[in-house]
mmCIF file of C-alpha atoms in Angstrom:
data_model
loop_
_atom_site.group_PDB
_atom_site.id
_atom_site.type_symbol
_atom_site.label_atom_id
_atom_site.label_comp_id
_atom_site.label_asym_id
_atom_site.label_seq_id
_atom_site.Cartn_x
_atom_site.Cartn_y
_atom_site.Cartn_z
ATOM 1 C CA UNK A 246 -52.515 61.688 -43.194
ATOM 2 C CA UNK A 247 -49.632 58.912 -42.994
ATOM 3 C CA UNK A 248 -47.906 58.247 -39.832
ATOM 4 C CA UNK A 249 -44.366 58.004 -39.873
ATOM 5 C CA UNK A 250 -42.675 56.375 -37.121
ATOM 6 C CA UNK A 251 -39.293 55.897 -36.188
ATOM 7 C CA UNK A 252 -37.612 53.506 -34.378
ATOM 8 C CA UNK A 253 -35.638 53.651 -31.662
ATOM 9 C CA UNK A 254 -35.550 57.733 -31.075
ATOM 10 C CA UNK A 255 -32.317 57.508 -29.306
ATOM 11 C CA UNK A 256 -29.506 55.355 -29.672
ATOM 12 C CA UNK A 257 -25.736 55.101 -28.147
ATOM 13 C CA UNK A 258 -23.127 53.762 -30.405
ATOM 14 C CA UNK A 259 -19.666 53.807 -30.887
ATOM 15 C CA UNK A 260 -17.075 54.820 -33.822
ATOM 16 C CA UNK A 261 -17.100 51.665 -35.810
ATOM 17 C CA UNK A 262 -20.027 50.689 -35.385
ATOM 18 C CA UNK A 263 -22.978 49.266 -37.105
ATOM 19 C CA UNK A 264 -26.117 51.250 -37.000
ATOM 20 C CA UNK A 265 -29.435 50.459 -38.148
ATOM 21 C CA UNK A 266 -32.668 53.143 -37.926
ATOM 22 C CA UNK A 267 -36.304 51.798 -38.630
ATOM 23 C CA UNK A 268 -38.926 54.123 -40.119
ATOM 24 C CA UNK A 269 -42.731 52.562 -40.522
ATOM 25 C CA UNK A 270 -45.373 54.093 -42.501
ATOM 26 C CA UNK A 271 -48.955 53.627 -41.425
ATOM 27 C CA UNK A 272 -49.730 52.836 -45.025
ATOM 28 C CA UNK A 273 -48.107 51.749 -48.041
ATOM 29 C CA UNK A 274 -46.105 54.694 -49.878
ATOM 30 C CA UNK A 275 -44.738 53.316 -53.141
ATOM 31 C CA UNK A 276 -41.189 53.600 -51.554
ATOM 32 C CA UNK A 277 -41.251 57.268 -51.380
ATOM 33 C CA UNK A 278 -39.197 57.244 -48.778
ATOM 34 C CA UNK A 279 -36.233 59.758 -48.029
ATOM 35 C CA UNK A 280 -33.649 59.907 -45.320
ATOM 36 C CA UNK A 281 -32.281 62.679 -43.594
ATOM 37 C CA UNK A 282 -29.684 64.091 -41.677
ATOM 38 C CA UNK A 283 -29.055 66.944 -38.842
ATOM 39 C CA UNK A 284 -26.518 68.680 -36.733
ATOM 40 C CA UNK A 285 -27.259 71.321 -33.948
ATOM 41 C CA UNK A 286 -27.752 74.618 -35.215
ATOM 42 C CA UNK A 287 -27.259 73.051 -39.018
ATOM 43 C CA UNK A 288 -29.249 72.642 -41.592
ATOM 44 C CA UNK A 289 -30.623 69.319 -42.730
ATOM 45 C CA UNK A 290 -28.627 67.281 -45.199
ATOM 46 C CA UNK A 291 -30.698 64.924 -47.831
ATOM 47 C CA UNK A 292 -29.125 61.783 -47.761
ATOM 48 C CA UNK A 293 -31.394 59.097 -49.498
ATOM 49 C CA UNK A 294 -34.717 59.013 -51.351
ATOM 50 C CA UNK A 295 -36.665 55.997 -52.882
ATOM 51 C CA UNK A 296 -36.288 54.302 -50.025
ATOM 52 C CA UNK A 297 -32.297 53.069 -51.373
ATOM 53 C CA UNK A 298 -31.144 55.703 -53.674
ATOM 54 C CA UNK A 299 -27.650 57.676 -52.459
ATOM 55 C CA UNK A 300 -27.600 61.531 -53.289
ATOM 56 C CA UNK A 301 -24.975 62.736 -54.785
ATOM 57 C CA UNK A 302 -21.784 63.308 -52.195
ATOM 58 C CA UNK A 303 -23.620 61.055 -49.873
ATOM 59 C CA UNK A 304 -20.749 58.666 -48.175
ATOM 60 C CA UNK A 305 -21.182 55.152 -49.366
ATOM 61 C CA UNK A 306 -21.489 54.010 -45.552
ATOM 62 C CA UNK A 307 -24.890 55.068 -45.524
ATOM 63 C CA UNK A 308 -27.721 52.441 -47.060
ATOM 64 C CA UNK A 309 -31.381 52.703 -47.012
ATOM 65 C CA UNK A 310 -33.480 49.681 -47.948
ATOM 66 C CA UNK A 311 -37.119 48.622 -47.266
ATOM 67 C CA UNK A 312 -40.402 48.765 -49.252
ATOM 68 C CA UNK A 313 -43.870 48.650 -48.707
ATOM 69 C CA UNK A 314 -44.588 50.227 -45.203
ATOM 70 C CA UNK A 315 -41.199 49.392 -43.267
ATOM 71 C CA UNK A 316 -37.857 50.862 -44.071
ATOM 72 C CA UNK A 317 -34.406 51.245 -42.593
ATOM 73 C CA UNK A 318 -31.487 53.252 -42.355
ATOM 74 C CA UNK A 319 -28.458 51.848 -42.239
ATOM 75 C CA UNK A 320 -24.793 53.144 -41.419
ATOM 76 C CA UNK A 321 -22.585 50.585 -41.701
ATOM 77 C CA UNK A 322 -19.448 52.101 -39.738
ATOM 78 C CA UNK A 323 -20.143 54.647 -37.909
ATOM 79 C CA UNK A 324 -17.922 57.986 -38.323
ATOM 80 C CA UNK A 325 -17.520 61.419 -35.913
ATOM 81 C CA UNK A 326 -19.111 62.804 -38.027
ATOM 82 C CA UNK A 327 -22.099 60.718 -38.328
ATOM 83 C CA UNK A 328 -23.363 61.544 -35.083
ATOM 84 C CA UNK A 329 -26.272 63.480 -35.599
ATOM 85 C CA UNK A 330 -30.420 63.263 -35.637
ATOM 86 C CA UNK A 331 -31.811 61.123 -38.657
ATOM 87 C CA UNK A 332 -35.698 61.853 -40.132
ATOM 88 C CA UNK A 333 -37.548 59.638 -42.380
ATOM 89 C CA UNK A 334 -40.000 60.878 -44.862
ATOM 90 C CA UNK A 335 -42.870 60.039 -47.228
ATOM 91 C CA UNK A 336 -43.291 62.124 -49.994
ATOM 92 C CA UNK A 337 -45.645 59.840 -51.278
ATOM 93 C CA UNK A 338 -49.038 62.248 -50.343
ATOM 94 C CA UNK A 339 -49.557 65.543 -49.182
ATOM 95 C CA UNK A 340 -48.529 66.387 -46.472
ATOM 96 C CA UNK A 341 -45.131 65.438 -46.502
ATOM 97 C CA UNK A 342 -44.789 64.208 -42.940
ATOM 98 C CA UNK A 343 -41.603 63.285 -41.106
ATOM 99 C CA UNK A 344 -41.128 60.395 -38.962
ATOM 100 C CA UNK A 345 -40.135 61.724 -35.197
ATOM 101 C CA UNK A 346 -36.476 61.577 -35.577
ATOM 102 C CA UNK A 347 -33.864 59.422 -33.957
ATOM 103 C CA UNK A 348 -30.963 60.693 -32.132
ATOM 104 C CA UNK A 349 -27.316 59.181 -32.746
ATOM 105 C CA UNK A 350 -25.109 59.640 -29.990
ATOM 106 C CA UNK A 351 -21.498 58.569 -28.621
ATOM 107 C CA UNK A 352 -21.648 55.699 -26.297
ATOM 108 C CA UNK B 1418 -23.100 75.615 -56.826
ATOM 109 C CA UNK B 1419 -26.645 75.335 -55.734
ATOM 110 C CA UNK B 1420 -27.305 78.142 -52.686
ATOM 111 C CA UNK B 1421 -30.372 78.631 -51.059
ATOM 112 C CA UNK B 1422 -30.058 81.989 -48.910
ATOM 113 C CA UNK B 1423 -33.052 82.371 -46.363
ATOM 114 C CA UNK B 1424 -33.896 85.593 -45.126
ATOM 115 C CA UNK B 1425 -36.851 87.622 -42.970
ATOM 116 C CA UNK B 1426 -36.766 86.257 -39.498
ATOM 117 C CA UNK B 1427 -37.324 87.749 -36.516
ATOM 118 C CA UNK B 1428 -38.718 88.654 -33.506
ATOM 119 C CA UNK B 1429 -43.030 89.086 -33.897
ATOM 120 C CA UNK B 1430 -45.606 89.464 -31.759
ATOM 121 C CA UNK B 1431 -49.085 86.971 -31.839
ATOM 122 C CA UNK B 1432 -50.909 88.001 -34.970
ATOM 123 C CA UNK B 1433 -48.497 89.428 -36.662
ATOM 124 C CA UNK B 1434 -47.135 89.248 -39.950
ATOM 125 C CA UNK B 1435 -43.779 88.463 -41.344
ATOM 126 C CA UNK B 1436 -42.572 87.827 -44.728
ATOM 127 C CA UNK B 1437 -39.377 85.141 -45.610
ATOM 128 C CA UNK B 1438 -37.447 85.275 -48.944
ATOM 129 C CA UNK B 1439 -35.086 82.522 -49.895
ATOM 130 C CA UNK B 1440 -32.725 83.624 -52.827
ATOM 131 C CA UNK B 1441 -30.954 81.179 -55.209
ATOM 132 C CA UNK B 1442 -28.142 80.715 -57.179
ATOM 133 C CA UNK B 1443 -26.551 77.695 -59.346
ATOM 134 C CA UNK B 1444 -29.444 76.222 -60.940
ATOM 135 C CA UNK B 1445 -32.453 76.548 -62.826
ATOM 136 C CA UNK B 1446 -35.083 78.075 -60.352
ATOM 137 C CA UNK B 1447 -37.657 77.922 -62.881
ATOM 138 C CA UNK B 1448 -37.795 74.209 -63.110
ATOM 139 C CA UNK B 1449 -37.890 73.268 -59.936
ATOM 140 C CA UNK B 1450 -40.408 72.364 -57.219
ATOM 141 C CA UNK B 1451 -39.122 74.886 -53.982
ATOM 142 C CA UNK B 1452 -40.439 73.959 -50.492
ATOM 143 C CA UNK B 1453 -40.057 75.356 -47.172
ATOM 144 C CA UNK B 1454 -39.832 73.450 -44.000
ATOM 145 C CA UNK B 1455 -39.864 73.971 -39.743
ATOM 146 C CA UNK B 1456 -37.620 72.832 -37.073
ATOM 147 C CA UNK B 1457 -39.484 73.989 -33.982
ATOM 148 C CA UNK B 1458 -37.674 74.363 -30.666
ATOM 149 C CA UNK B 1459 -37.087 70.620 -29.263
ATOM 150 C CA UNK B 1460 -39.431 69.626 -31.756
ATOM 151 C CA UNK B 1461 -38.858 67.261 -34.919
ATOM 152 C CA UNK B 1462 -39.018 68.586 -38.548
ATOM 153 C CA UNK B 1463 -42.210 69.801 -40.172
ATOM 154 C CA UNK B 1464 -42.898 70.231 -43.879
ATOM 155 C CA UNK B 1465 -44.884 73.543 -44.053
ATOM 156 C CA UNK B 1466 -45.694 74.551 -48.013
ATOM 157 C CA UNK B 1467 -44.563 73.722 -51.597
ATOM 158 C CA UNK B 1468 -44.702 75.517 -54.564
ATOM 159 C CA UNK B 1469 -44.668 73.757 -58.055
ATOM 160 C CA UNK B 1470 -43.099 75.338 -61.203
ATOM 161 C CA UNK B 1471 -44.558 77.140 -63.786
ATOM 162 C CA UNK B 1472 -45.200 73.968 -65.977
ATOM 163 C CA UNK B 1473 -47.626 73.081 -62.765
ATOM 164 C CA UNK B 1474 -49.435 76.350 -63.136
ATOM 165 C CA UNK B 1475 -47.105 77.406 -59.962
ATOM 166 C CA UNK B 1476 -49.969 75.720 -57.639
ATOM 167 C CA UNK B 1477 -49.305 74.830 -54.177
ATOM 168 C CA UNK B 1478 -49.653 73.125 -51.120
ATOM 169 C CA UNK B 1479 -49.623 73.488 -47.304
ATOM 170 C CA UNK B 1480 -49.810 71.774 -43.919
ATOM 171 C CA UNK B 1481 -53.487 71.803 -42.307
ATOM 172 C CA UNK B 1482 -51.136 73.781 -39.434
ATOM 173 C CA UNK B 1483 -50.464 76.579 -41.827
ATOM 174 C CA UNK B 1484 -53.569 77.004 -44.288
ATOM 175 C CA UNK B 1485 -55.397 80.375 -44.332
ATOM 176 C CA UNK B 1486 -52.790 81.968 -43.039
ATOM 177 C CA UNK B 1487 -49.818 81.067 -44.910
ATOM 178 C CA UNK B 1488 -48.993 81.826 -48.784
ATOM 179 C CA UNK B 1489 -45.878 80.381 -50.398
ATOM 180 C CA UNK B 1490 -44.804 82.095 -54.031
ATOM 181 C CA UNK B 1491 -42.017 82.603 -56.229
ATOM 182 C CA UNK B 1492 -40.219 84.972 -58.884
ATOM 183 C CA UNK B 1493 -38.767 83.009 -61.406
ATOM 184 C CA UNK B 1494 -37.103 85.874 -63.071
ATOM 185 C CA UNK B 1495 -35.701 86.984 -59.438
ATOM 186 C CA UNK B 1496 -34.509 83.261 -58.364
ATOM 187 C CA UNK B 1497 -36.625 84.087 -54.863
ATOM 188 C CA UNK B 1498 -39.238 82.129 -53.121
ATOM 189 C CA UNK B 1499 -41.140 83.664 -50.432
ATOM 190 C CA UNK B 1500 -43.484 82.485 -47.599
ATOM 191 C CA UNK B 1501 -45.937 85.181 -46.513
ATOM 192 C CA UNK B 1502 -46.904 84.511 -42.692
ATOM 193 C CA UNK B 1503 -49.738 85.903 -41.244
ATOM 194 C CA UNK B 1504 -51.717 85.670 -37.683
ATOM 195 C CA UNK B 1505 -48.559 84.257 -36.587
ATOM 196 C CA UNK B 1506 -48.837 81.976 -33.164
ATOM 197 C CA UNK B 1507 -46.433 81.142 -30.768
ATOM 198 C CA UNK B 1508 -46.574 77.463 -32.315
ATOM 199 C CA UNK B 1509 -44.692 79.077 -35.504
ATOM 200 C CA UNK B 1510 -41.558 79.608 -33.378
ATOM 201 C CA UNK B 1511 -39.045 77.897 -35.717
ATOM 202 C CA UNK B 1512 -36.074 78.009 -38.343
ATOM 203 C CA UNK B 1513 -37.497 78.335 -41.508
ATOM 204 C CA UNK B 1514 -35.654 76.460 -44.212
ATOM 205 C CA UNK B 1515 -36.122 76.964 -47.969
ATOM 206 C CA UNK B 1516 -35.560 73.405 -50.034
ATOM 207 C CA UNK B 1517 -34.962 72.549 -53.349
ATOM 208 C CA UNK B 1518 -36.724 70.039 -54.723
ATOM 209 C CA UNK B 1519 -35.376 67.180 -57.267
ATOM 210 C CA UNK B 1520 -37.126 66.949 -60.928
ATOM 211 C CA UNK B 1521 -39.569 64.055 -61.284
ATOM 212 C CA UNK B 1522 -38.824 60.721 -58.916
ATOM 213 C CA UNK B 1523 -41.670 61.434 -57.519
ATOM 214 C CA UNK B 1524 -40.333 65.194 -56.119
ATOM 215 C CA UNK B 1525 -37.791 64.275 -53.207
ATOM 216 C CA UNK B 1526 -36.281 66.914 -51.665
ATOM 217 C CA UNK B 1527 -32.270 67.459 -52.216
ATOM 218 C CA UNK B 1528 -30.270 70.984 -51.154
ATOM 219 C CA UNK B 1529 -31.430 73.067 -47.861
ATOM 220 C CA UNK B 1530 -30.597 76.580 -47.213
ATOM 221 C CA UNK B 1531 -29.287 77.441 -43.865
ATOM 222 C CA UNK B 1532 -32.439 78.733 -42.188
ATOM 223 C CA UNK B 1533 -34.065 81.818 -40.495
ATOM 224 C CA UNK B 1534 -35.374 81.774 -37.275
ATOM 225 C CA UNK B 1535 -38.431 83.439 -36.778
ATOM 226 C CA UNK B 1536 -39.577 83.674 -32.784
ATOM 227 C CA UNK B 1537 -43.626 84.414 -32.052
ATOM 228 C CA UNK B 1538 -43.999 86.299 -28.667
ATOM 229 C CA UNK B 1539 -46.980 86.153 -26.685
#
């Protein structure tokens, strides 16, 4: 199995902000890489997969870059609504596993 | 609009059996890849089973937490994936989502339904 882990799994920002969310595979994954997002009590939004492509009705503040085994996350002004717990994943083998998560909250 | 509308959760003792549906609307069900995946109870997000299309032969595949005991499946002429769940541990306490998955790149996933909670008493 690949190990996804995610870097740091809680962080305190502000609105305005820049924010920046690490996610290391234990092996290479061809950039299959996707980014999630999620409220309390809401379900998960996709925000980003191949490491750097934007889904559709994703807000243009969010970036995701990286290859190889080390990827990031990347808000680069941080909204209200943006405050939330972000998940990495490689969907590059079975099983799809899911970095640990890292929580975003208001400093 | 793409909808994904879980359904089947509930309350379960050890062993026991339950049986989720996810119903969809606004797409093509038939071509796509449908997953489902776990948010355990202060625990992080856990991809549990996918089932491919019927140009895949419909063939699946589950977590090492989940197989024997799980079976994921689909009715392309209903728009409805299911997840059958049986000997059901306390471990399985979760919300259950149903996700769509994108055509080709690889398979990301893209849309989420809004989850059913299924809770495994002891």
């Amino acid at each position: 199995d690949i190990q996804m882990t995610q870097s740091p799994s809680s962080l305190s920002a502000s609105v305005g902000d820049r924010v920046t969310i690490t996610c290391r595979a234990s092996q290479g994954i061809n950039n299959y890489l996707a980014w999630f997002q999620q409220k309390p009590g809401k379900a998960p939004k996709s925000l980003i997969y191949a490491a750097s492509s934007l889904l559709s009705g994703v807000p243009s503040r969010f970036s995701g870059s990286g290859s190889g085994t080390d990827f990031t996350l990347t808000i680069s002004s941080l909204q209200p609504e943006d405050f939330a717990t972000y998940y990495c994943q490689q969907y590059d083998s079975y099983p799809l596993d899911f970095g640990g998560g890292t929580k975003v909250e208001i400093k | 609009e793409v909808q994904l509308v879980e359904s089947g959760g509930g309350l379960v003792q050890a062993g026991g059996s339950l049986r989720l549906s996810c119903a969809v609307s606004g797409f093509t069900f038939s071509d796509h890849y449908m997953d489902w995946v776990r948010l355990a109870p202060g625990k992080g997000l856990e991809w549990v089973a996918r089932s491919r299309n019927k140009a895949r032969s419909y063939t699946t595949e589950y977590a090492a937490s989940v197989k024997g005991r799980f079976t994921v499946s689909r009715d392309d002429s209903n728009k409805s994936l299911y997840l059958q769940m049986n000997s059901l541990e306390t471990e399985d306490t979760a919300v259950y989502y149903c996700v769509r998955v994108l055509t080709g790149h690889n398979y990301p996933f893209d849309y989420w339904g809004q989850g059913t909670l299924v809770t495994v008493s002891s």
